[in-house]
Coordinates of C-alpha atoms and ligand atoms in Angstrom, one line a residue:
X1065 CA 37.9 127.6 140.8
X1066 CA 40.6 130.1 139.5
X1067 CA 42.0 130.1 136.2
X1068 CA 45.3 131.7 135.3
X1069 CA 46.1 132.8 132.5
X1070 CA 49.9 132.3 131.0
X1071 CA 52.4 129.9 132.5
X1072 CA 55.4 132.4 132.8
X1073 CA 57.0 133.1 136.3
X1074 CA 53.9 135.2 136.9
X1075 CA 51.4 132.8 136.4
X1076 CA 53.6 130.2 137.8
X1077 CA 53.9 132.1 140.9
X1078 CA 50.6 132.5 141.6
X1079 CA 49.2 129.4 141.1
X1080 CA 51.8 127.4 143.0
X1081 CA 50.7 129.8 146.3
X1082 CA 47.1 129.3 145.5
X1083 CA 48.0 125.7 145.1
X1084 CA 49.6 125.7 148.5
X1085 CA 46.4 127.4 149.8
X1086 CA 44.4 124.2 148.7
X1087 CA 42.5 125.9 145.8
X1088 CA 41.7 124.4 142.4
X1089 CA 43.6 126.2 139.6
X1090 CA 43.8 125.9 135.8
X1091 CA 46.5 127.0 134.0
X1092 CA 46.0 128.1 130.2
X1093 CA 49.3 128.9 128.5
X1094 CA 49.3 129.5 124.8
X1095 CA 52.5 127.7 123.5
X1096 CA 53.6 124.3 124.4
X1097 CA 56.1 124.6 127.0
X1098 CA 55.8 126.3 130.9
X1099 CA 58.3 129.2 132.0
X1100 CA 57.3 131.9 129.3
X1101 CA 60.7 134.2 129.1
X1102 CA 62.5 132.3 131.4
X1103 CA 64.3 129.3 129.4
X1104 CA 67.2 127.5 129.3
X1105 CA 68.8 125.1 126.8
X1106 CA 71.4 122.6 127.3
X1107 CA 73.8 121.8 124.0
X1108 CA 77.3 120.5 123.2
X1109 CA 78.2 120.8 127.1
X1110 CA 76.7 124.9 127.7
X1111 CA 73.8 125.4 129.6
X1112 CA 72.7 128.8 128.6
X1113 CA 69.6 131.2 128.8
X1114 CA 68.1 132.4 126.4
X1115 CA 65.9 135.4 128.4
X1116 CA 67.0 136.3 131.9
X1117 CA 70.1 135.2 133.2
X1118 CA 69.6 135.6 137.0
X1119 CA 67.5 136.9 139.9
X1120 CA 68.8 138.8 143.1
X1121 CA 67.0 137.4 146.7
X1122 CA 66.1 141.0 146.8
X1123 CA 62.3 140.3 149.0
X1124 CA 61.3 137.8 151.3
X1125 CA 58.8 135.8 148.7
X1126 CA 62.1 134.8 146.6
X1127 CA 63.3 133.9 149.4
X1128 CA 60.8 132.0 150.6
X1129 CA 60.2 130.1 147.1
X1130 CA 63.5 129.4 146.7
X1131 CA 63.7 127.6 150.4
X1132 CA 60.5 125.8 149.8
X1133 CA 61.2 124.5 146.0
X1134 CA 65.0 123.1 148.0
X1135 CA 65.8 120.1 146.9
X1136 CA 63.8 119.7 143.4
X1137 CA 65.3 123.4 142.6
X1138 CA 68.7 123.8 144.1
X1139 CA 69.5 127.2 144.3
X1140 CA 73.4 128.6 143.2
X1141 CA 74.5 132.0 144.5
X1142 CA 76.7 133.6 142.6
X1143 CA 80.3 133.2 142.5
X1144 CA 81.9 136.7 144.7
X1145 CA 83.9 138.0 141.5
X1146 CA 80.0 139.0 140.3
X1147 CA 80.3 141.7 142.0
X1148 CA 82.7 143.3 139.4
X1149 CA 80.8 145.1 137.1
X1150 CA 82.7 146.3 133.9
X1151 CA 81.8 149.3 131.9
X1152 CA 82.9 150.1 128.4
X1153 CA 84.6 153.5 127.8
X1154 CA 86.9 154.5 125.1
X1155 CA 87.9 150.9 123.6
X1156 CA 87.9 148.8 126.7
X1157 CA 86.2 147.9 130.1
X1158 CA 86.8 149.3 133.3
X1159 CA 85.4 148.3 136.7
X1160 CA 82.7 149.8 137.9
X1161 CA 84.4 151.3 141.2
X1162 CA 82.8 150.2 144.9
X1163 CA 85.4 151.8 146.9
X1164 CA 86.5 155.3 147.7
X1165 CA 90.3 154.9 146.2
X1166 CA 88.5 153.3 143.2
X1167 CA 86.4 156.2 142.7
X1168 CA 88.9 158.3 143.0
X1169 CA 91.1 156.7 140.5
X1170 CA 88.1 155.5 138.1
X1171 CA 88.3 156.9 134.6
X1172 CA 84.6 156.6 134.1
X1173 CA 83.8 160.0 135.8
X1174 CA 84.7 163.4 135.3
X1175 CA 86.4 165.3 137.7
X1176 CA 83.9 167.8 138.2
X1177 CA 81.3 165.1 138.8
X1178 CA 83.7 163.1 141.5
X1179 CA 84.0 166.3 143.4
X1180 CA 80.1 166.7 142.9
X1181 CA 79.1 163.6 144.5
X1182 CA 81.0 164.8 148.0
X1183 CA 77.8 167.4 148.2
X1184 CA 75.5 164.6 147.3
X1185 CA 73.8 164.4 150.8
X1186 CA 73.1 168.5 151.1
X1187 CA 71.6 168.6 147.4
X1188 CA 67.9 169.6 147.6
X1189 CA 65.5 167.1 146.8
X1190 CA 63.2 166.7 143.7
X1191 CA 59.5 167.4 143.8
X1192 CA 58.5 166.1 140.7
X1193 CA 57.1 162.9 141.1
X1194 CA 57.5 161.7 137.4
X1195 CA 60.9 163.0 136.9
X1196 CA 63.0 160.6 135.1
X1197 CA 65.8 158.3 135.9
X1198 CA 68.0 160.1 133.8
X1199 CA 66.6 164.0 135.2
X1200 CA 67.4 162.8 138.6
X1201 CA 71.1 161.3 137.9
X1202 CA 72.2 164.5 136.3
X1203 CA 70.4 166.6 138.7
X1204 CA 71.8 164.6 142.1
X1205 CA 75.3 163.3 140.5
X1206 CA 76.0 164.6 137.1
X1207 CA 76.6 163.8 133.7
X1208 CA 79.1 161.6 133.4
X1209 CA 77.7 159.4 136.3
X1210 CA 74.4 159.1 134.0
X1211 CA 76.5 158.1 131.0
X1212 CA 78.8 155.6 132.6
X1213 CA 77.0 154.6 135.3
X1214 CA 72.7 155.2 135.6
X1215 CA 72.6 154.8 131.3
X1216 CA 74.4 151.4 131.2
X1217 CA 72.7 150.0 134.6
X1218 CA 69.3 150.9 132.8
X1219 CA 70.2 149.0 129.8
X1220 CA 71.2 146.0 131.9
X1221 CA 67.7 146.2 133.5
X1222 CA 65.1 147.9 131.4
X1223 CA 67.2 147.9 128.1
X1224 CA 65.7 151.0 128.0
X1225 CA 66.1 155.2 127.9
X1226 CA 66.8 156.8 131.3
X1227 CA 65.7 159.9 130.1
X1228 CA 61.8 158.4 129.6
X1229 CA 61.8 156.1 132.2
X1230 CA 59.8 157.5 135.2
X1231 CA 62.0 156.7 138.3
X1232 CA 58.9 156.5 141.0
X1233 CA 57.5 153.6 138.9
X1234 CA 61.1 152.1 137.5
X1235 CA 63.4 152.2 140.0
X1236 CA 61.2 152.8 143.3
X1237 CA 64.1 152.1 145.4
X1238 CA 66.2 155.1 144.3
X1239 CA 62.8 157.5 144.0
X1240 CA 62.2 156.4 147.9
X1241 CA 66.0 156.7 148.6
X1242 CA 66.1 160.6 147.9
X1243 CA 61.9 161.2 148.9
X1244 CA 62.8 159.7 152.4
X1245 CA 66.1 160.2 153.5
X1246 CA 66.9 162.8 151.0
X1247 CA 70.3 162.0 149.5
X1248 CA 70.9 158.4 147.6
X1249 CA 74.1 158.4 150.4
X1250 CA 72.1 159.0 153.2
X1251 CA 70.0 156.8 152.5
X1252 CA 71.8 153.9 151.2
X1253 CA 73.9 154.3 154.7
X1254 CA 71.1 154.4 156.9
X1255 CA 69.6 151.4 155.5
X1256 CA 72.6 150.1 155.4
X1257 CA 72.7 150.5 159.4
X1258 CA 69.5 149.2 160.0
X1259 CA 67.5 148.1 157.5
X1260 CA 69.0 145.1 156.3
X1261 CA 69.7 143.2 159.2
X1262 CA 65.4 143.1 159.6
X1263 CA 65.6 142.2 155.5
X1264 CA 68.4 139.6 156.7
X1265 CA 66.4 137.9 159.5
X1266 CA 63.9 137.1 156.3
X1267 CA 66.4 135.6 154.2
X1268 CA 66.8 138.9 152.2
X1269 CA 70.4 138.5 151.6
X1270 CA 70.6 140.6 148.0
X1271 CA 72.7 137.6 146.3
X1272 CA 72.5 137.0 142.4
X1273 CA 71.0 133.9 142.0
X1274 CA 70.5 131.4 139.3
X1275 CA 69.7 127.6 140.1
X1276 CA 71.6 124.2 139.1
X1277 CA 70.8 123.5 136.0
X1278 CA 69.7 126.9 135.0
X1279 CA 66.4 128.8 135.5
X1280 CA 64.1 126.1 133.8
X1281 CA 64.4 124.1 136.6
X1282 CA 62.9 127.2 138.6
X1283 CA 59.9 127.6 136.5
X1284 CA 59.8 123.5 136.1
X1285 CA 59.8 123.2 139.9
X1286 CA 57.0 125.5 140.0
X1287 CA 55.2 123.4 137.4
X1288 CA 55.3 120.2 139.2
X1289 CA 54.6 121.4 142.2
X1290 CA 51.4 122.6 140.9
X1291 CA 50.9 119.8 139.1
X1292 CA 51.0 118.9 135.2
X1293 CA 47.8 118.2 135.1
X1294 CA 46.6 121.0 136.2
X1295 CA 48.4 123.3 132.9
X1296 CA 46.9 123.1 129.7
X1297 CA 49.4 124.0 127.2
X1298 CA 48.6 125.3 123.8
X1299 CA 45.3 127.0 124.7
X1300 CA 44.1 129.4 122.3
X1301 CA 41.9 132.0 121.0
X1302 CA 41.0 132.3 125.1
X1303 CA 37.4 134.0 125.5
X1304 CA 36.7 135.7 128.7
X1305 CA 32.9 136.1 129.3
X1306 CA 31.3 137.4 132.4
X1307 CA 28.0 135.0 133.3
X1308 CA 26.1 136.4 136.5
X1309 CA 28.7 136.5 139.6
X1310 CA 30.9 134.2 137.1
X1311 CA 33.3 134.1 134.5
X1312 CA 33.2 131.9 131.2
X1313 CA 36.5 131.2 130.0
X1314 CA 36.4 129.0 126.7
X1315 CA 39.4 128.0 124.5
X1316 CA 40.7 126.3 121.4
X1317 CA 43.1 123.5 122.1
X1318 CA 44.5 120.3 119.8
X1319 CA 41.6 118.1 120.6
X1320 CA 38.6 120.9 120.1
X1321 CA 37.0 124.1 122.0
X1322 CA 36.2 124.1 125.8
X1323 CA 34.4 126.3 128.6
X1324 CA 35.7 126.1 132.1
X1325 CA 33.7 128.5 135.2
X1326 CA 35.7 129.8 137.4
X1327 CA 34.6 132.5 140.3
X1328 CA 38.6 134.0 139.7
X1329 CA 40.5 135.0 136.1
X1330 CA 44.4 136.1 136.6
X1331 CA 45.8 137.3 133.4
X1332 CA 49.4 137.5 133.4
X1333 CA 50.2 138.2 130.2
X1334 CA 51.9 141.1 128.6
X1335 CA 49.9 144.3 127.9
X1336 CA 49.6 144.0 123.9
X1337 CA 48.3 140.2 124.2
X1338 CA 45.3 141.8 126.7
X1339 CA 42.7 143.0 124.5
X1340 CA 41.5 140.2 122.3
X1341 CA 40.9 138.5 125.4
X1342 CA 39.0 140.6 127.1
X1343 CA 36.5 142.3 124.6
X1344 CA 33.6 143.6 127.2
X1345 CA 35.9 146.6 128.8
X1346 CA 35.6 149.6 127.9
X1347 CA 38.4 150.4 124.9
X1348 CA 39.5 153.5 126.7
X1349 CA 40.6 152.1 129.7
X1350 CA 41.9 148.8 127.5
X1351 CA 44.1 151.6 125.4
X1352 CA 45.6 153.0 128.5
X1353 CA 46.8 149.9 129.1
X1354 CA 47.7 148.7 125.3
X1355 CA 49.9 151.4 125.1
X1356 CA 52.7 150.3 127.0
X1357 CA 56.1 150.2 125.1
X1358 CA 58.2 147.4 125.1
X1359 CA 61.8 147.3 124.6
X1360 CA 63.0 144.7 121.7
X1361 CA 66.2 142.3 122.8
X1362 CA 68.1 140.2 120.6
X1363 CA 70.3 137.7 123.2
X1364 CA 73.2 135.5 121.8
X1365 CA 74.8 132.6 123.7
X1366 CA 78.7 132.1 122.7
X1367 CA 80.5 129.5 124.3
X1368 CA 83.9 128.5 123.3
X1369 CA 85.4 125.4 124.8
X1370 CA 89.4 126.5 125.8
X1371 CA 89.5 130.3 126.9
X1372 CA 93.9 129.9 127.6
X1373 CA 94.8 132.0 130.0
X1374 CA 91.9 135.0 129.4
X1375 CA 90.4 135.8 132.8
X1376 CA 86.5 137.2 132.8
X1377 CA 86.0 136.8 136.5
X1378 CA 83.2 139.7 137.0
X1379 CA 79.5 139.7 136.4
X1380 CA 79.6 141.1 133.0
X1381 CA 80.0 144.3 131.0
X1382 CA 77.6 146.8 130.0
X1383 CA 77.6 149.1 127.1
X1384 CA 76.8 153.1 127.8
X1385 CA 75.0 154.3 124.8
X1386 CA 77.1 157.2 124.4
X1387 CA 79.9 154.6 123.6
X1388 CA 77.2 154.2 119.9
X1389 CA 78.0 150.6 119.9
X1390 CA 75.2 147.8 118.9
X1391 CA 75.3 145.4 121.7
X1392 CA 74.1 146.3 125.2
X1393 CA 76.4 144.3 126.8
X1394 CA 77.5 140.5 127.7
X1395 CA 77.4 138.8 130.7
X1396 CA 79.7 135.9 132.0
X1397 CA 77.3 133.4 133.3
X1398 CA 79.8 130.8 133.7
X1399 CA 82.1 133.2 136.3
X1400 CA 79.1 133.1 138.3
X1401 CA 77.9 129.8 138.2
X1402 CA 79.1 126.3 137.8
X1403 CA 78.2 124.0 135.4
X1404 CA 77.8 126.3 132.8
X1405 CA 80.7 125.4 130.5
X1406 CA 82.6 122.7 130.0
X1407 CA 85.9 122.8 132.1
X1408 CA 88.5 125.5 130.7
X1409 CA 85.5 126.7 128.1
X1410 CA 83.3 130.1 129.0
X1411 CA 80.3 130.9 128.3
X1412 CA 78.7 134.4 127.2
X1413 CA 75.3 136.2 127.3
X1414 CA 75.1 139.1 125.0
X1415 CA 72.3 141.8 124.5
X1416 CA 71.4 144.0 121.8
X1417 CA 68.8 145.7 120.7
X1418 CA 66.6 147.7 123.3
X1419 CA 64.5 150.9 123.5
X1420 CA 67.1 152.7 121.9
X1421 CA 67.6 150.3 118.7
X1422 CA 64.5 148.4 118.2
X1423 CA 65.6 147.4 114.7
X1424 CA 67.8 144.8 115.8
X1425 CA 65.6 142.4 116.3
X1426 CA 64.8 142.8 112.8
X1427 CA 68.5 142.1 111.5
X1428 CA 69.0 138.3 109.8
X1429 CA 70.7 135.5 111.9
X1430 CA 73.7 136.1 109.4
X1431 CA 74.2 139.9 110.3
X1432 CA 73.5 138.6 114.2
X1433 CA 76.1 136.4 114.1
X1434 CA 78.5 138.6 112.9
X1435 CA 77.6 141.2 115.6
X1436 CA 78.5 137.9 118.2
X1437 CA 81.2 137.5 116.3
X1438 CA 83.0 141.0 116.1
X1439 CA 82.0 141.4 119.7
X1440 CA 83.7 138.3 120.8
X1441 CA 86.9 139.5 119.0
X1442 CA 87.1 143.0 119.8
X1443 CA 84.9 143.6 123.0
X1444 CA 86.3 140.3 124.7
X1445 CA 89.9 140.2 123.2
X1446 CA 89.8 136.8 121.4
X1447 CA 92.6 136.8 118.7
X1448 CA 91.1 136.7 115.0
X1449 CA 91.8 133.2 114.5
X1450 CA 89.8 132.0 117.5
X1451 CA 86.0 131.3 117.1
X1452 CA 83.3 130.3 118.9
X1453 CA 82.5 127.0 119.4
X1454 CA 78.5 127.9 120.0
X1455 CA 76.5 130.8 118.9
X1456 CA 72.4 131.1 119.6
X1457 CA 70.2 133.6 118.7
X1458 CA 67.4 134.5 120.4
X1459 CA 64.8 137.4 119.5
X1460 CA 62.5 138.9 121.9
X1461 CA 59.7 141.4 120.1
X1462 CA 58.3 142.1 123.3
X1463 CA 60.9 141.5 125.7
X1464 CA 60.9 144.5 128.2
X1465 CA 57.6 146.9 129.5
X1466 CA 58.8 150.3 130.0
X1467 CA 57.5 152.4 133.1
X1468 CA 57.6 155.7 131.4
X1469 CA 55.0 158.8 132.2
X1470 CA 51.8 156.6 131.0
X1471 CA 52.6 154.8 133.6
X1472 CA 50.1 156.0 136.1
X1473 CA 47.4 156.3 133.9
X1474 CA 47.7 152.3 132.5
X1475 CA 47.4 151.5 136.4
X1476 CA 44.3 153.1 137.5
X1477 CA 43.1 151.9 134.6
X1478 CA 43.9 148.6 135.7
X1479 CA 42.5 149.3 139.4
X1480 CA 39.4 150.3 137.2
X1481 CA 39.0 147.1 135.5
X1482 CA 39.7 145.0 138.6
X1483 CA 37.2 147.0 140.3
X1484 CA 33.9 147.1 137.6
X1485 CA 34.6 143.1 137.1
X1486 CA 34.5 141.5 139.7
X1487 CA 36.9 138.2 140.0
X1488 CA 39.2 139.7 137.4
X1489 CA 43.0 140.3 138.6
X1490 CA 45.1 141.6 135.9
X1491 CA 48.6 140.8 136.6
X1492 CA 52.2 140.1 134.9
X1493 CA 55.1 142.7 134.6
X1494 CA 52.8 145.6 133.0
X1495 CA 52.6 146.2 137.0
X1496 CA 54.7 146.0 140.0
X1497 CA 58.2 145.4 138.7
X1498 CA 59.7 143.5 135.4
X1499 CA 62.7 141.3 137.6
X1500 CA 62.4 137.9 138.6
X1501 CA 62.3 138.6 141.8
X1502 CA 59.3 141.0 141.3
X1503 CA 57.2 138.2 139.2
X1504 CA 57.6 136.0 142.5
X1505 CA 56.4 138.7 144.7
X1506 CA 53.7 140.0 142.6
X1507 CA 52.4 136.0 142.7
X1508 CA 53.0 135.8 146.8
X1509 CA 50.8 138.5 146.5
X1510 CA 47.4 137.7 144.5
X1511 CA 46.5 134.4 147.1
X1512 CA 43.6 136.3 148.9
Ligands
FAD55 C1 65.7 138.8 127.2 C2 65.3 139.1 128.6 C3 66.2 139.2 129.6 C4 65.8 139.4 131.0 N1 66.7 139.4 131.9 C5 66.3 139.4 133.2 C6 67.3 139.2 134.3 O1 68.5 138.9 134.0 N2 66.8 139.3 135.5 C7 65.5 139.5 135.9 O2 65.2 139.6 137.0 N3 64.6 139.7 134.9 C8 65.0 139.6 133.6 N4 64.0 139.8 132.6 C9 62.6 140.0 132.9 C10 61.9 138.8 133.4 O3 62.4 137.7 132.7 C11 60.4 138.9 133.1 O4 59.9 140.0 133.7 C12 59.6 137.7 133.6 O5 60.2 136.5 133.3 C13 58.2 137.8 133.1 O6 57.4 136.7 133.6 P1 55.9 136.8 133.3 O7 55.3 135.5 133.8 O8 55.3 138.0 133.9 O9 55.7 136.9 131.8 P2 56.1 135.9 130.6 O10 57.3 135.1 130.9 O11 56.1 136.7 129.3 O12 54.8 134.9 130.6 C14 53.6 135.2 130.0 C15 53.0 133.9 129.5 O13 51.8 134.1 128.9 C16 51.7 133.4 127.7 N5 50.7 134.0 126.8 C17 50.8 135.1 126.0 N6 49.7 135.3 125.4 C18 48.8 134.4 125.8 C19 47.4 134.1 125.5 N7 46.7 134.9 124.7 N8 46.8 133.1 126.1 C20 47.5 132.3 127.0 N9 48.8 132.5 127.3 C21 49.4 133.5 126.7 C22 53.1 133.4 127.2 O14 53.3 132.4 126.2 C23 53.9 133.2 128.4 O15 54.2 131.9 128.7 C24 64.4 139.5 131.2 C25 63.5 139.5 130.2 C26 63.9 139.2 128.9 C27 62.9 139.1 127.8

């Protein structure tokens, strides 16, 4: 038997392929309800998130899930306008440029830096191998591209600090783009020519994606394909014990304590929520992995039922920090996906909070709302005497894990673990990635 613990994405992921492998699995979530930070709610004619908005088909697993979940989970691609991305500079946004003419023209970038980014491709690469995400951008682009482009794209991902994040372990993509082609542009071109038609062939086609009905119906689809009886919701005060080549996992629930055996544990759970429930290792290989930061996020929903003649066709807009404003940015979910909104209405997604400004989270529903509010007036041009016709709050203490230079140390600690006690996998986003996509891989990945 294997027993996973947490019913998140993670957990979900997992246990549906070990499911599909014709094991037995037990679930044990804590709280009452499957999909862990992935929710969505449906009121007064919005269907909004309240943690992630979307997921890009960016590996073969999400692909793969998403086929095999078709029809209970229909996925929705997003709508092409996504792929405007809007920065804020100086009072208002500006597209994120894709083109040459665009980048040319784009007031987001100095001069010097636009001319800088021609000798991109002969710069010398980096041979530190826990430079930063911010290091690197200055060091292969320049300033300005980390303040209006890296700083706000980090937000949107890690709402977190380039100059901490360690780029190997947060953005492996860009660290392998310069350590194996040399040059971001080089790179991205010769993947570009033949790469992705190989990533193609396996369904890797890099869309946003959300599903119909919002991403619930993911994580429910999961649930039910796993089968309900095989979750048990509101576990508690979960005991892992290690009894000769097996493990002892005992829990509180409504109708009293139980034991299960199993010959396999998967935690999936966040790094802080780790050591109660594992009290035999060894508490300097359990700080290592403790230690991890998270990034606070505070998300509001706004809808407003009649948006006139406003246009917001583009993914969203995102916030540099140098621009010292307190939201991160907003996201249009409804430009990308239908159903969102009732006909003529918007809805919006908006993010504060982060690395940067972990207080927010702390600030009163009142003063929240009249962040939304200010935001929805002066960041998306709504006249004074318009308001919205939904607000929800949502705080997230531990919303984001932050790869930054402990990073290396919390994973052979990890490897350490796994390897002392035997039939112990610890898993979840303290490892291998924080995006949806990555949760669905990391699951793919645990079957054998
Ligand atoms: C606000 C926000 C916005 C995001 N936006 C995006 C986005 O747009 N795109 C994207 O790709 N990613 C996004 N992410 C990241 C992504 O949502 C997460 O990495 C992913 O959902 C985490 O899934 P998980 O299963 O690993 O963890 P979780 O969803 O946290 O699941 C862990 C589960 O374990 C349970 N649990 C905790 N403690 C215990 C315990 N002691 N015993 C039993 N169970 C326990 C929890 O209740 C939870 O259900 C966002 C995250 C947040 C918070």
């Amino acid at each position: 038997m294997n027993i996973v613990l947490g019913a998140g994405l993670t957990g979900l992921s997992v246990a549906f392929h070990l499911v599909k492998q014709g094991k037995r699995v037990i679930i044990l979530e804590k709280t009452d309800r499957t999909g862990g930070q992935i929710r969505t709610i449906e009121k007064d004619g919005f269907v909004f998130e309240t943690g992630p908005n979307t997921g890009v088909i960016s590996n073969p697993e999400t692909a793969e899930l998403l086929r095999t979940l078709h029809p209970n989970c229909v996925t929705q691609v997003a709508d092409p306008s996504s792929s405007c991305r809007l920065i804020w500079k100086n009072g208002k946004f500006h597209a994120l440029p894709s083109g040459i003419i665009g980048g040319i023209t784009t007031p987001l970038f100095s001069l010097q830096d636009k001319l800088r980014i021609i000798g991109e491709p002969f710069r010398r690469r980096g041979n530190d191998p826990n430079e930063s995400v911010g290091a690197l951008a200055v060091r292969r682009l320049g300033r300005s591209f980390l303040d209006y482009a890296v700083d706000p794209f980090v937000s949107g991902i890690y709402a977190g600090d380039p100059m901490r994040l360690v780029t190997r372990h947060a953005l492996p993509k860009l660290y392998n783009l310069e350590h194996t082609y040399g040059s971001f542009i080089r790179g991205a071109v010769t993947i570009g020519l033949s790469g992705f038609k190989n990533a193609r062939s396996k369904g890797v086609t890099k869309e946003i994606f959300s599903v119909r009905g919002g991403l619930s119906q993911l994580t429910n689809s999961l649930a039910d394909a796993i089968g309900r009886e095989n979750i048990i919701l509101s576990a508690d005060s979960i005991l892992l014990e290690r009894s000769e080549d097996r493990w002892r996992v005992s829990f509180a629930s409504p109708s009293g304590r139980f034991d299960l055996n199993a010959g396999r544990v998967i935690t999936t759970l966040g790094a802080h929520a780790l050591s109660p429930l594992l009290p035999f290792a060894p508490e300097v290989e359990m700080n290592k992995i403790a230690r991890l930061r998270y990034a606070p996020v505070v998300q509001i929903s706004i809808g407003i039922r009649n948006i006139g003649k406003r246009n917001f066709r583009a993914f969203g807009g995102l916030v540099p920090s140098c621009e010292h404003q307190d939201v991160l940015g907003v996201l249009f979910p409804s430009a990308c996906f239908n159903g969102r909104a009732p006909e003529g209405g918007m809805l919006f997604s908006l993010f504060a909070g982060g690395i940067k400004n972990p207080h927010m989270v702390e600030l009163s529903d009142r003063e929240i709302e009249n962040l939304a509010i200010q935001t929805f007036h002066q960041m998306l041009g709504f006249p004074p005497d318009v308001e919205p016709d939904l607000l929800h709050i949502s705080r997230h203490q531990n919303a984001i894990p932050q790869y930054e230079s402990d990073t290396g140390e919390r994973l052979s600690a990890v490897n350490t673990l796994q390897n002392r006690f035997r039939g112990l996998t610890i898993a979840g986003n303290l490892r291998d990635g924080i995006s949806i996509a990555d949760r669905i891989r990391q699951g793919a990945s645990l079957i054998s």
